[in-house]
Short mmCIF file of C-alpha atoms in Angstrom, two decimals:
data_model
loop_
_atom_site.label_atom_id
_atom_site.label_comp_id
_atom_site.label_asym_id
_atom_site.label_seq_id
_atom_site.Cartn_x
_atom_site.Cartn_y
_atom_site.Cartn_z
CA MET X 1 -222.94 -2.07 21.87
CA ALA X 2 -219.32 -3.26 21.74
CA VAL X 3 -217.25 -3.63 24.89
CA THR X 4 -214.26 -1.27 24.64
CA ALA X 5 -210.98 -1.33 26.55
CA LYS X 6 -211.70 2.23 27.66
CA ASP X 7 -215.00 1.22 29.27
CA VAL X 8 -213.37 -1.78 30.95
CA ALA X 9 -210.72 0.52 32.43
CA GLU X 10 -213.34 3.03 33.57
CA LEU X 11 -215.48 0.34 35.19
CA ARG X 12 -212.41 -0.97 36.99
CA LYS X 13 -211.64 2.54 38.21
CA ARG X 14 -215.16 3.02 39.52
CA THR X 15 -215.56 -0.40 41.11
CA GLY X 16 -212.09 -1.69 41.93
CA LEU X 17 -212.97 -5.01 40.30
CA GLY X 18 -210.49 -6.99 38.19
CA MET X 19 -210.25 -6.42 34.44
CA MET X 20 -211.81 -9.77 33.49
CA GLU X 21 -214.72 -9.31 35.89
CA CYS X 22 -215.32 -5.81 34.49
CA LYS X 23 -215.30 -7.17 30.95
CA LYS X 24 -217.76 -9.88 31.94
CA LEU X 25 -220.12 -7.33 33.51
CA LEU X 26 -219.98 -5.09 30.45
CA THR X 27 -220.55 -8.03 28.10
CA GLY X 28 -223.63 -8.98 30.11
CA VAL X 29 -225.18 -5.55 29.56
CA ASP X 30 -224.10 -5.11 25.94
CA GLY X 31 -221.31 -2.70 26.80
CA ASP X 32 -223.47 -0.16 28.68
CA LEU X 33 -221.12 1.32 31.28
CA GLU X 34 -223.79 2.74 33.58
CA LYS X 35 -225.76 -0.50 33.59
CA ALA X 36 -222.55 -2.35 34.41
CA VAL X 37 -222.02 -0.03 37.37
CA GLU X 38 -225.58 -0.77 38.51
CA GLU X 39 -224.95 -4.51 38.23
CA ALA X 40 -221.78 -4.12 40.30
CA ARG X 41 -223.75 -2.26 42.96
CA LYS X 42 -226.33 -5.05 43.03
CA MET X 43 -223.45 -7.38 43.81
CA GLY X 44 -222.63 -5.22 46.83
CA VAL X 45 -219.65 -3.53 45.25
CA LYS X 46 -218.91 -0.03 46.54
CA THR X 47 -218.49 2.10 43.46
CA LYS X 48 -216.36 5.14 42.74
CA VAL X 49 -213.71 3.92 45.14
CA ALA X 50 -210.90 5.06 42.87
CA SER X 51 -212.29 8.57 42.50
CA ARG X 52 -211.69 9.36 46.18
CA GLU X 53 -208.51 11.18 47.10
CA ALA X 54 -205.92 8.98 48.78
CA GLY X 55 -204.65 11.44 51.36
CA GLU X 56 -203.50 9.11 54.13
CA GLY X 57 -200.87 6.42 54.02
CA ARG X 58 -198.17 4.24 55.47
CA VAL X 59 -194.70 3.06 54.51
CA ALA X 60 -192.96 -0.25 55.04
CA SER X 61 -189.32 -1.19 54.62
CA ALA X 62 -187.19 -4.32 54.76
CA SER X 63 -183.63 -5.46 54.11
CA GLU X 64 -182.00 -8.76 53.25
CA GLY X 65 -178.51 -9.58 52.04
CA ASN X 66 -177.16 -6.66 50.01
CA ARG X 67 -180.57 -5.07 49.34
CA ALA X 68 -182.96 -2.81 51.22
CA VAL X 69 -186.41 -1.82 49.96
CA ALA X 70 -189.33 0.38 50.90
CA ALA X 71 -192.85 1.04 49.63
CA GLU X 72 -195.49 3.69 50.21
CA LEU X 73 -199.20 2.86 50.39
CA LYS X 74 -201.82 5.60 50.08
CA CYS X 75 -205.48 5.34 51.10
CA ASN X 76 -208.33 7.56 52.28
CA THR X 77 -208.21 7.25 56.07
CA ASP X 78 -205.61 6.76 58.77
CA PHE X 79 -207.72 3.88 60.10
CA THR X 80 -207.11 1.91 56.91
CA ALA X 81 -203.47 2.99 56.79
CA LYS X 82 -202.95 1.36 60.20
CA SER X 83 -204.98 -1.75 59.37
CA ASP X 84 -203.80 -5.31 58.81
CA VAL X 85 -205.12 -5.04 55.25
CA ALA X 86 -202.64 -2.27 54.44
CA GLY X 87 -199.89 -4.16 56.22
CA GLU X 88 -200.52 -7.28 54.15
CA VAL X 89 -200.30 -5.33 50.89
CA LEU X 90 -197.05 -3.68 51.92
CA ASP X 91 -195.61 -6.97 53.14
CA LEU X 92 -196.27 -8.52 49.74
CA VAL X 93 -194.71 -5.59 47.89
CA THR X 94 -191.55 -5.46 50.00
CA LYS X 95 -191.03 -9.23 49.76
CA LYS X 96 -191.37 -9.10 45.99
CA LEU X 97 -188.97 -6.15 45.72
CA LEU X 98 -186.38 -7.97 47.83
CA ALA X 99 -186.61 -10.88 45.43
CA ASP X 100 -186.70 -8.71 42.29
CA PRO X 101 -185.59 -5.06 42.61
CA GLY X 102 -186.59 -4.38 39.00
CA LEU X 103 -190.17 -5.48 39.59
CA ASP X 104 -192.83 -3.46 37.77
CA VAL X 105 -195.04 -3.08 40.84
CA ALA X 106 -197.84 -1.30 38.98
CA ASN X 107 -198.30 -4.23 36.60
CA ASP X 108 -197.64 -7.17 38.89
CA ALA X 109 -200.78 -9.31 38.80
CA GLU X 110 -200.56 -10.55 42.39
CA ILE X 111 -200.08 -7.03 43.77
CA LYS X 112 -202.90 -5.66 41.62
CA ASP X 113 -205.26 -8.36 42.88
CA LYS X 114 -204.23 -7.62 46.47
CA LEU X 115 -204.94 -3.91 45.97
CA VAL X 116 -208.35 -4.60 44.44
CA ALA X 117 -209.22 -6.85 47.37
CA ALA X 118 -208.03 -4.19 49.81
CA GLY X 119 -210.14 -1.57 48.07
CA GLN X 120 -213.20 -3.74 48.18
CA SER X 121 -212.81 -4.74 51.83
CA THR X 122 -212.18 -1.18 53.04
CA GLY X 123 -214.24 0.81 50.55
CA GLU X 124 -211.21 3.02 50.01
CA ASN X 125 -208.82 3.94 47.23
CA VAL X 126 -205.78 1.82 48.15
CA GLN X 127 -202.67 2.34 46.04
CA ILE X 128 -198.95 1.65 46.05
CA THR X 129 -197.64 5.07 45.08
CA ARG X 130 -193.86 4.82 45.45
CA THR X 131 -191.13 2.25 45.97
CA ALA X 132 -187.39 2.51 46.64
CA VAL X 133 -184.44 0.14 46.47
CA VAL X 134 -180.77 0.47 47.50
CA GLU X 135 -177.98 -2.06 47.20
CA GLY X 136 -174.50 -2.31 48.70
CA SER X 137 -172.18 -4.39 50.81
CA ASN X 138 -173.62 -2.99 54.05
CA VAL X 139 -177.32 -2.12 53.84
CA GLY X 140 -180.16 -1.50 56.24
CA ASN X 141 -183.56 0.06 56.72
CA TYR X 142 -184.78 2.32 59.48
CA GLN X 143 -188.45 3.01 60.10
CA TYR X 144 -190.23 5.26 62.56
CA SER X 145 -192.51 2.56 63.98
CA VAL X 146 -194.72 4.90 66.02
CA THR X 147 -196.45 6.23 62.90
CA ASN X 148 -195.03 4.04 60.11
CA LYS X 149 -195.15 7.10 57.88
CA VAL X 150 -191.43 7.55 57.20
CA ALA X 151 -188.62 5.14 56.45
CA ALA X 152 -185.04 5.36 55.24
CA LEU X 153 -182.83 2.96 53.30
CA ILE X 154 -179.05 3.05 53.62
CA ALA X 155 -176.30 1.44 51.53
CA LEU X 156 -172.67 1.71 52.64
CA ASP X 157 -169.33 0.25 51.79
CA GLY X 158 -167.68 -0.70 55.08
CA GLY X 159 -168.84 0.39 58.51
CA ASP X 160 -170.98 -1.67 60.84
CA ASP X 161 -174.61 -2.18 61.82
CA GLU X 162 -174.44 0.68 64.32
CA VAL X 163 -173.50 3.32 61.75
CA VAL X 164 -176.29 2.09 59.48
CA ARG X 165 -178.79 2.52 62.33
CA ASP X 166 -177.39 5.95 63.23
CA LEU X 167 -177.62 7.15 59.64
CA GLY X 168 -181.14 5.77 59.35
CA LEU X 169 -182.17 7.60 62.52
CA HIS X 170 -180.70 10.82 61.15
CA LEU X 171 -182.52 10.49 57.83
CA VAL X 172 -185.86 9.80 59.50
CA ALA X 173 -185.67 12.29 62.37
CA ASN X 174 -183.78 15.25 60.96
CA PRO X 175 -186.30 18.07 60.29
CA THR X 176 -184.22 19.28 57.33
CA VAL X 177 -184.53 16.58 54.67
CA ALA X 178 -181.35 15.80 52.73
CA LEU X 179 -181.94 16.16 48.99
CA GLY X 180 -178.68 14.57 47.88
CA ALA X 181 -175.59 12.83 49.19
CA THR X 182 -173.24 15.74 48.35
CA LYS X 183 -173.72 19.26 47.05
CA ASP X 184 -173.06 17.95 43.52
CA ASP X 185 -176.06 15.64 43.88
CA LEU X 186 -178.53 18.43 44.73
CA PRO X 187 -181.07 19.36 42.01
CA ALA X 188 -179.30 21.80 39.68
CA ASP X 189 -182.36 24.02 39.23
CA MET X 190 -182.78 24.35 43.00
CA VAL X 191 -179.10 25.27 43.49
CA ALA X 192 -179.29 27.85 40.69
CA LYS X 193 -182.42 29.41 42.19
CA GLU X 194 -180.92 29.56 45.69
CA ARG X 195 -177.78 31.24 44.33
CA GLU X 196 -179.83 33.74 42.34
CA LEU X 197 -181.89 34.65 45.41
CA ALA X 198 -178.77 34.97 47.56
CA VAL X 199 -177.10 37.33 45.06
CA GLU X 200 -180.21 39.47 44.68
CA ALA X 201 -180.65 39.69 48.46
CA ALA X 202 -177.04 40.90 48.82
CA LYS X 203 -177.43 43.43 46.02
CA ALA X 204 -180.60 44.75 47.66
CA THR X 205 -178.48 45.89 50.62
CA GLY X 206 -176.46 48.11 48.28
CA LYS X 207 -173.44 45.83 47.96
CA PRO X 208 -171.40 45.92 44.69
CA ALA X 209 -171.79 42.94 42.38
CA ASP X 210 -168.43 41.34 43.32
CA ILE X 211 -169.14 41.64 47.05
CA ALA X 212 -172.70 40.36 46.52
CA GLU X 213 -171.27 37.25 44.84
CA LYS X 214 -169.00 36.57 47.83
CA ILE X 215 -171.87 37.03 50.28
CA ALA X 216 -174.01 34.72 48.16
CA GLU X 217 -171.26 32.07 48.18
CA GLY X 218 -171.29 32.12 51.97
CA LYS X 219 -175.04 31.61 51.97
CA MET X 220 -174.68 28.75 49.50
CA GLN X 221 -172.24 26.98 51.82
CA ALA X 222 -174.89 27.16 54.53
CA PHE X 223 -177.46 25.82 52.05
CA TYR X 224 -175.23 22.86 51.17
CA LYS X 225 -174.76 22.11 54.85
CA GLU X 226 -178.53 21.97 55.25
CA ARG X 227 -179.42 19.91 52.19
CA ALA X 228 -176.41 17.69 51.34
CA LEU X 229 -176.45 14.64 53.60
CA ILE X 230 -172.67 14.35 53.93
CA ASP X 231 -172.45 17.96 55.17
CA GLN X 232 -175.35 17.82 57.63
CA PRO X 233 -174.45 17.75 61.35
CA PHE X 234 -175.39 14.40 62.87
CA ILE X 235 -178.71 14.73 64.65
CA ASN X 236 -177.44 13.35 67.99
CA PRO X 237 -174.39 15.44 69.03
CA ASP X 238 -174.26 13.65 72.37
CA LYS X 239 -173.18 10.53 70.48
CA PHE X 240 -171.14 12.14 67.72
CA LYS X 241 -170.44 15.84 67.26
CA GLY X 242 -169.68 16.50 63.62
CA SER X 243 -170.99 16.02 60.11
CA ILE X 244 -172.39 12.83 58.62
CA GLY X 245 -169.30 12.66 56.40
CA GLU X 246 -167.03 12.85 59.43
CA MET X 247 -169.05 10.20 61.25
CA LEU X 248 -168.83 7.82 58.30
CA LYS X 249 -165.08 8.39 58.00
CA GLN X 250 -164.60 7.59 61.69
CA LYS X 251 -166.50 4.33 61.15
CA GLY X 252 -164.55 3.44 58.01
CA ALA X 253 -167.68 3.65 55.87
CA THR X 254 -168.44 5.22 52.49
CA LEU X 255 -171.96 6.25 51.52
CA VAL X 256 -173.14 4.37 48.43
CA ASP X 257 -176.82 5.32 48.32
CA PHE X 258 -179.74 6.37 50.45
CA LYS X 259 -183.48 6.76 49.96
CA ARG X 260 -186.16 8.27 52.17
CA LEU X 261 -189.91 7.72 51.84
CA SER X 262 -192.29 9.85 53.87
CA VAL X 263 -196.05 9.93 53.41
CA GLY X 264 -197.08 13.31 52.04
CA GLU X 265 -193.60 14.40 50.97
#
């Protein structure tokens, strides 16, 4: 029986072994997938690792020069998420992204080998599921270190380290997650749906169409204030009472980019 690429991929999925080792196992049993799985088990390999749902996770972030990066790792248990094994994988990924922001993480050989090793040592489905990069003249990363499950990246023109930290804190701690920098950056389909619902809700109270549109516009302004980062009130009014846009202006900073990674979102 011939060894097919499909069977090699399936054996890798079920064992977490590298592609060449999977091919070698299949060749040794004339391409019989089930026998190859048995041989892997005889070697002490825990099979079907990749079929388990990766419901837990951890994020890591870093910044250097004009670049800030973050990565999300998913696995099966919180124990593994907090382990040194997960930390080592994330450390490798963030270092590589800092060096090469265009890195194809999914196909990087060193990262793939590290993930396979992590899967084998933990018996879990360990994956890098998302990455993020921002660049600018003033960049930083902010991570909630108690759980390591949420991190933010900030890129500004101007400003100082303090405003970067304050904006990072806001992005991580604010219960209403910003979906765009300004209202024009919000997903168009979401904005259209919110407007439609607002108009229909106003009409349901018996208001004429023109009045319903005005009421809906008022509701949309509130929606923008909730979801557009620049319009959100800064989370710590004791330090600065006003919007993020106003805070940045006071600091002489302009928002270039931001990213937020949170496990499960």
